[in-house]
Coordinates of C-alpha atoms in Angstrom, one line a residue:
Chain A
X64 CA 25.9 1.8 18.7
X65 CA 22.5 1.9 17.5
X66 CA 21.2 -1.9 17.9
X67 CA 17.2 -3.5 17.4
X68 CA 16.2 -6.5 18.4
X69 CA 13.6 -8.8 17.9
X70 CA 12.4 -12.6 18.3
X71 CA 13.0 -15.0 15.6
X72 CA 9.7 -16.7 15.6
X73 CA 6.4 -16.4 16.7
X74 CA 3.4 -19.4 15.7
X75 CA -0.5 -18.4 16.1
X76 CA -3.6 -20.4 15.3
X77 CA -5.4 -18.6 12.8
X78 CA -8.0 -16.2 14.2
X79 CA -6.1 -15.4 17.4
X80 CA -3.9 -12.1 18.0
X81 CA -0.2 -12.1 17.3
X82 CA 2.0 -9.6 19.2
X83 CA 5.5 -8.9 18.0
X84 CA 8.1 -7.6 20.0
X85 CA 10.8 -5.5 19.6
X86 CA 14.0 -3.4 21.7
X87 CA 15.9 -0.6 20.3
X88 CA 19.1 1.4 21.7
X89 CA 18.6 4.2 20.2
X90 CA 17.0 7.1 22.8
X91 CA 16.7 9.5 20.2
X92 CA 14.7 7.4 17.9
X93 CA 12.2 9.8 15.7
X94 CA 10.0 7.3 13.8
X95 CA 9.7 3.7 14.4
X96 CA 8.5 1.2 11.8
X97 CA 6.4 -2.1 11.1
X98 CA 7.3 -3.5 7.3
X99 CA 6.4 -6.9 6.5
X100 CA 8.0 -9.3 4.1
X101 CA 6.7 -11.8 1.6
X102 CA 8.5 -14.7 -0.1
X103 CA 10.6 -13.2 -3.0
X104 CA 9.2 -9.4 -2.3
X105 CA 10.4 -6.4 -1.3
X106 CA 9.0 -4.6 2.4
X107 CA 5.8 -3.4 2.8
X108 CA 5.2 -0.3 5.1
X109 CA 2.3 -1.7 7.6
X110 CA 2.4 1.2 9.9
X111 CA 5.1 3.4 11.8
X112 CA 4.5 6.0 14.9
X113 CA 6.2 9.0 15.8
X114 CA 8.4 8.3 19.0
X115 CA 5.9 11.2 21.4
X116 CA 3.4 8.7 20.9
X117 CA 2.5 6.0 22.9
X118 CA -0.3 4.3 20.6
X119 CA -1.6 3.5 17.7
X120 CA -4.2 2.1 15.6
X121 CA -4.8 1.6 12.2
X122 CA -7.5 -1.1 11.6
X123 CA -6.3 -4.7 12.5
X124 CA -2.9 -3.3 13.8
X125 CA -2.3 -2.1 17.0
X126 CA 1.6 -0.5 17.8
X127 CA 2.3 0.2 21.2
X128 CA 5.8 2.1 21.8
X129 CA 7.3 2.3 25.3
X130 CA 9.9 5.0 25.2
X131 CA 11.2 4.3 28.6
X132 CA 12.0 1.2 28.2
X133 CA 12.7 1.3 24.4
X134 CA 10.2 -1.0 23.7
X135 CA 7.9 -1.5 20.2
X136 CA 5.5 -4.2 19.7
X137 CA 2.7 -4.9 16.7
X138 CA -0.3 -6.6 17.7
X139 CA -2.6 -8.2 14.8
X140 CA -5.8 -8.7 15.9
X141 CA -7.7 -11.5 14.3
X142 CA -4.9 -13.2 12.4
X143 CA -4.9 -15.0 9.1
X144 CA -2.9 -17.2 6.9
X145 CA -2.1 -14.2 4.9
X146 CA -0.4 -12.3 7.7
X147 CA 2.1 -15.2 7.3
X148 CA 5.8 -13.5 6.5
X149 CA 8.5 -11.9 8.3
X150 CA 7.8 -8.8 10.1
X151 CA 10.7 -6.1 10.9
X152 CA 10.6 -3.3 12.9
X153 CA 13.0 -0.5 12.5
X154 CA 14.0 2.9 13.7
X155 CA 15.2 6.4 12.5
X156 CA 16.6 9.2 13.9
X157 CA 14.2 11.4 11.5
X158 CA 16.5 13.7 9.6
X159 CA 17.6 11.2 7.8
X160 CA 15.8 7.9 6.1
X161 CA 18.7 5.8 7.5
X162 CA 16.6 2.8 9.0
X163 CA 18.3 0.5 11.5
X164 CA 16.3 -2.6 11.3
X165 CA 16.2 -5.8 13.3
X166 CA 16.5 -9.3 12.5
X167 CA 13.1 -9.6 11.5
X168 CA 10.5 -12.4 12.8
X169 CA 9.0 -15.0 11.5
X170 CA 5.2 -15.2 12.0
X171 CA 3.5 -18.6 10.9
X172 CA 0.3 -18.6 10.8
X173 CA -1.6 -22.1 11.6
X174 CA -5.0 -22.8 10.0
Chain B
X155 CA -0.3 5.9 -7.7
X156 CA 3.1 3.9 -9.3
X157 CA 4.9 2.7 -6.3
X158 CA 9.1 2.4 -6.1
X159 CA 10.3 1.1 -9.3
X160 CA 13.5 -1.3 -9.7
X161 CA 14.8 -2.4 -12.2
X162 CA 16.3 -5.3 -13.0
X163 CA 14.9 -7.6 -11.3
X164 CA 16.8 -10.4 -11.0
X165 CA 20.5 -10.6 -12.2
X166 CA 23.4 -13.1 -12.6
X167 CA 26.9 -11.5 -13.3
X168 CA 30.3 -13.2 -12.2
X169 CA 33.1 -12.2 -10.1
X170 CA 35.2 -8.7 -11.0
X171 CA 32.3 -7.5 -13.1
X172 CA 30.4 -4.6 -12.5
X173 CA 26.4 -4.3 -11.8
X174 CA 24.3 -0.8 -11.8
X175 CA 20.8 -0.7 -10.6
X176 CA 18.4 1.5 -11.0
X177 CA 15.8 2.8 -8.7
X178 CA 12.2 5.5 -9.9
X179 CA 10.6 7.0 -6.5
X180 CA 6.9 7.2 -6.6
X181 CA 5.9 10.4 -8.2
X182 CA 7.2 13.5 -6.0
X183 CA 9.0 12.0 -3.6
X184 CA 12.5 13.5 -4.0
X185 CA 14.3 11.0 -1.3
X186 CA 16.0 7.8 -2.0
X187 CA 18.1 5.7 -0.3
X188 CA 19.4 2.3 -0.7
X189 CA 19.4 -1.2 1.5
X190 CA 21.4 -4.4 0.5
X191 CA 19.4 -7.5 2.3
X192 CA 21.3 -10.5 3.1
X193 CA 20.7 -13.8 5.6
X194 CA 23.9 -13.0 7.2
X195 CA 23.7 -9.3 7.7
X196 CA 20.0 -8.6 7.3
X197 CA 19.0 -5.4 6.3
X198 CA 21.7 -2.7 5.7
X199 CA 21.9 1.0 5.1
X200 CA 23.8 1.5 1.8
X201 CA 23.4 5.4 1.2
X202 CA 20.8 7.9 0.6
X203 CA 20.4 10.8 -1.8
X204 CA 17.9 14.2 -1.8
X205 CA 18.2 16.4 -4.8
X206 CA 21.2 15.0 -6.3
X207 CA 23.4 14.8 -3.2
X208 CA 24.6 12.1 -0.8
X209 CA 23.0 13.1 2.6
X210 CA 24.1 9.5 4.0
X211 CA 26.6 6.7 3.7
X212 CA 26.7 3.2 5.2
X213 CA 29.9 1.5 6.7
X214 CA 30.4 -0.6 2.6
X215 CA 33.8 -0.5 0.9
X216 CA 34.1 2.1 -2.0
X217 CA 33.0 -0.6 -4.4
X218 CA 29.9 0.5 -3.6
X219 CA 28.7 4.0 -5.1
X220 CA 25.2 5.6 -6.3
X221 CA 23.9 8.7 -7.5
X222 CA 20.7 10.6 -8.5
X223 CA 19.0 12.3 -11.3
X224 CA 17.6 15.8 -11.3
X225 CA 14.5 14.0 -12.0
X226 CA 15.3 12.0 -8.5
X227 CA 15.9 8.7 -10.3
X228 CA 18.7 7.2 -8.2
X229 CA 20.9 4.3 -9.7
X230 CA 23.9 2.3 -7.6
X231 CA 26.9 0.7 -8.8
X232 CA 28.9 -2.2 -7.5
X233 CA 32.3 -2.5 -9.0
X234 CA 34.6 -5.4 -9.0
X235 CA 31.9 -7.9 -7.5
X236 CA 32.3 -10.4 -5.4
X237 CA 30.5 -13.6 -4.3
X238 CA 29.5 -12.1 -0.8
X239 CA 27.5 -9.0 -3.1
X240 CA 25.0 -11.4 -3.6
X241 CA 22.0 -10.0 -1.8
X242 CA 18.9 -8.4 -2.3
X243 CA 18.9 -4.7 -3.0
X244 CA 15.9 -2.8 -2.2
X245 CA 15.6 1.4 -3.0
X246 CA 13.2 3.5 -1.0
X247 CA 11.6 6.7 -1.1
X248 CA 9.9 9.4 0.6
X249 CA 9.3 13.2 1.3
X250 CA 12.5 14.6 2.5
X251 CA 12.8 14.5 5.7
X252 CA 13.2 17.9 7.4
X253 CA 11.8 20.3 4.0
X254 CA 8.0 20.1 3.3
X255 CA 5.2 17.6 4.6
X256 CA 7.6 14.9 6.8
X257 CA 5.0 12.4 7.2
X258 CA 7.6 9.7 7.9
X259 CA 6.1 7.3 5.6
X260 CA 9.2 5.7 3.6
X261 CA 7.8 3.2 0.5
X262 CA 10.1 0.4 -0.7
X263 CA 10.3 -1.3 -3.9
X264 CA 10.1 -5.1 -4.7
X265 CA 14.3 -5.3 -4.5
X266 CA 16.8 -6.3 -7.7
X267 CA 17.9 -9.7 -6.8
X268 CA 22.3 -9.8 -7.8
X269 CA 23.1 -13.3 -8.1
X270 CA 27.6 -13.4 -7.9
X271 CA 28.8 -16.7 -9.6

């Protein structure tokens, strides 16, 4: 069945780059996504690419997708304390807003 | 631009009673579907709606039902609760998927937190 995966923690000094990773099952994957969680709020879209890409860019954020080996990560460049929260990735087939998510990880961010 | 509405926010009810959430898309977005959040399960697929229909279900017991509004206001209903329904419950919307601009960009709301005593 469809399955994602991701690490359950990840600690950075402030000002360095944070990479995320994260493995999904699903091969015919349309859209994968990058929310991000706060204490006591609901997900924030970051950013999300369309599975015939390979890159993409969208200021700080950085989300690299290996198709063959079913492979998404998220790198912040320049991180800060606010990037602190959980980050999930998730994937859709794309006729349908079903989202298979994973586990979510923890990013703490050290000052 | 208003973002996804939910309301309540926070709720307390007790076992066997009933709950019913409501969800407001952002303004022309005529998907919605529904996630229930928990630290056991994570993040789960409830059901999704587009233009008053039920497009897509998640594996959850009949207890658990929704529908939407011709205006695309989308409510759920949990019937006969029980202590493991506590979770967060987060709506999202979007363009549908497949009919007009597909920009894959699907917007959650801040969640109605269900408290089962």
């Amino acid at each position: 069945g469809e399955d994602v995966e991701q690490s359950l923690f990840l600690s950075v000094r402030e000002g360095d780059s944070s990479v995320i990773n994260c493995t999904y099952t699903d091969s015919s994957s349309t859209y994968l996504y990058w929310y991000k969680q706060e204490p006591g709020a609901g997900l924030q879209l970051l950013t999300y690419i369309f599975s015939n890409m390979d890159m993409k860019q969208d200021q700080r954020l950085t989300v690299l997708l290996n198709k063959k080996d079913k492979h998404l990560s998220l790198r912040i460049a320049d991180t800060q304390t606010g990037d602190s929260a959980i980050y999930f990735c998730a994937e859709s087939g794309g006729a349908t807003n079903k989202l298979i998510f994973g586990t979510g990880t923890l990013l703490a961010v050290q000052p | 631009k208003a973002g996804v509405t939910q309301t309540p926010r926070y709720l307390i009810k007790t076992r066997g009673q009933q709950v019913t959430l409501s969800c407001s898309p952002i303004s022309g977005h005529r998907s919605v579907s529904w996630y229930q959040q928990t630290p056991g399960q994570g993040l789960q697929f409830l059901f999704e709606y587009f233009s008053e229909t039920q497009r897509n279900k998640g594996n959850f017991p009949g207890r658990f039902s929704g529908r939407q509004f011709s205006n695309s206001r989308s409510e759920m209903n949990v019937s006969t609760l029980e202590l493991g329904d506590s979770a967060l419950y987060l709506c999202a919307s979007s363009f549908p998927t497949g009919v007009g601009p597909n920009t894959g960009e699907l917007f959650f709301g801040e969640g109605s937190r269900l408290t089962v005593l």
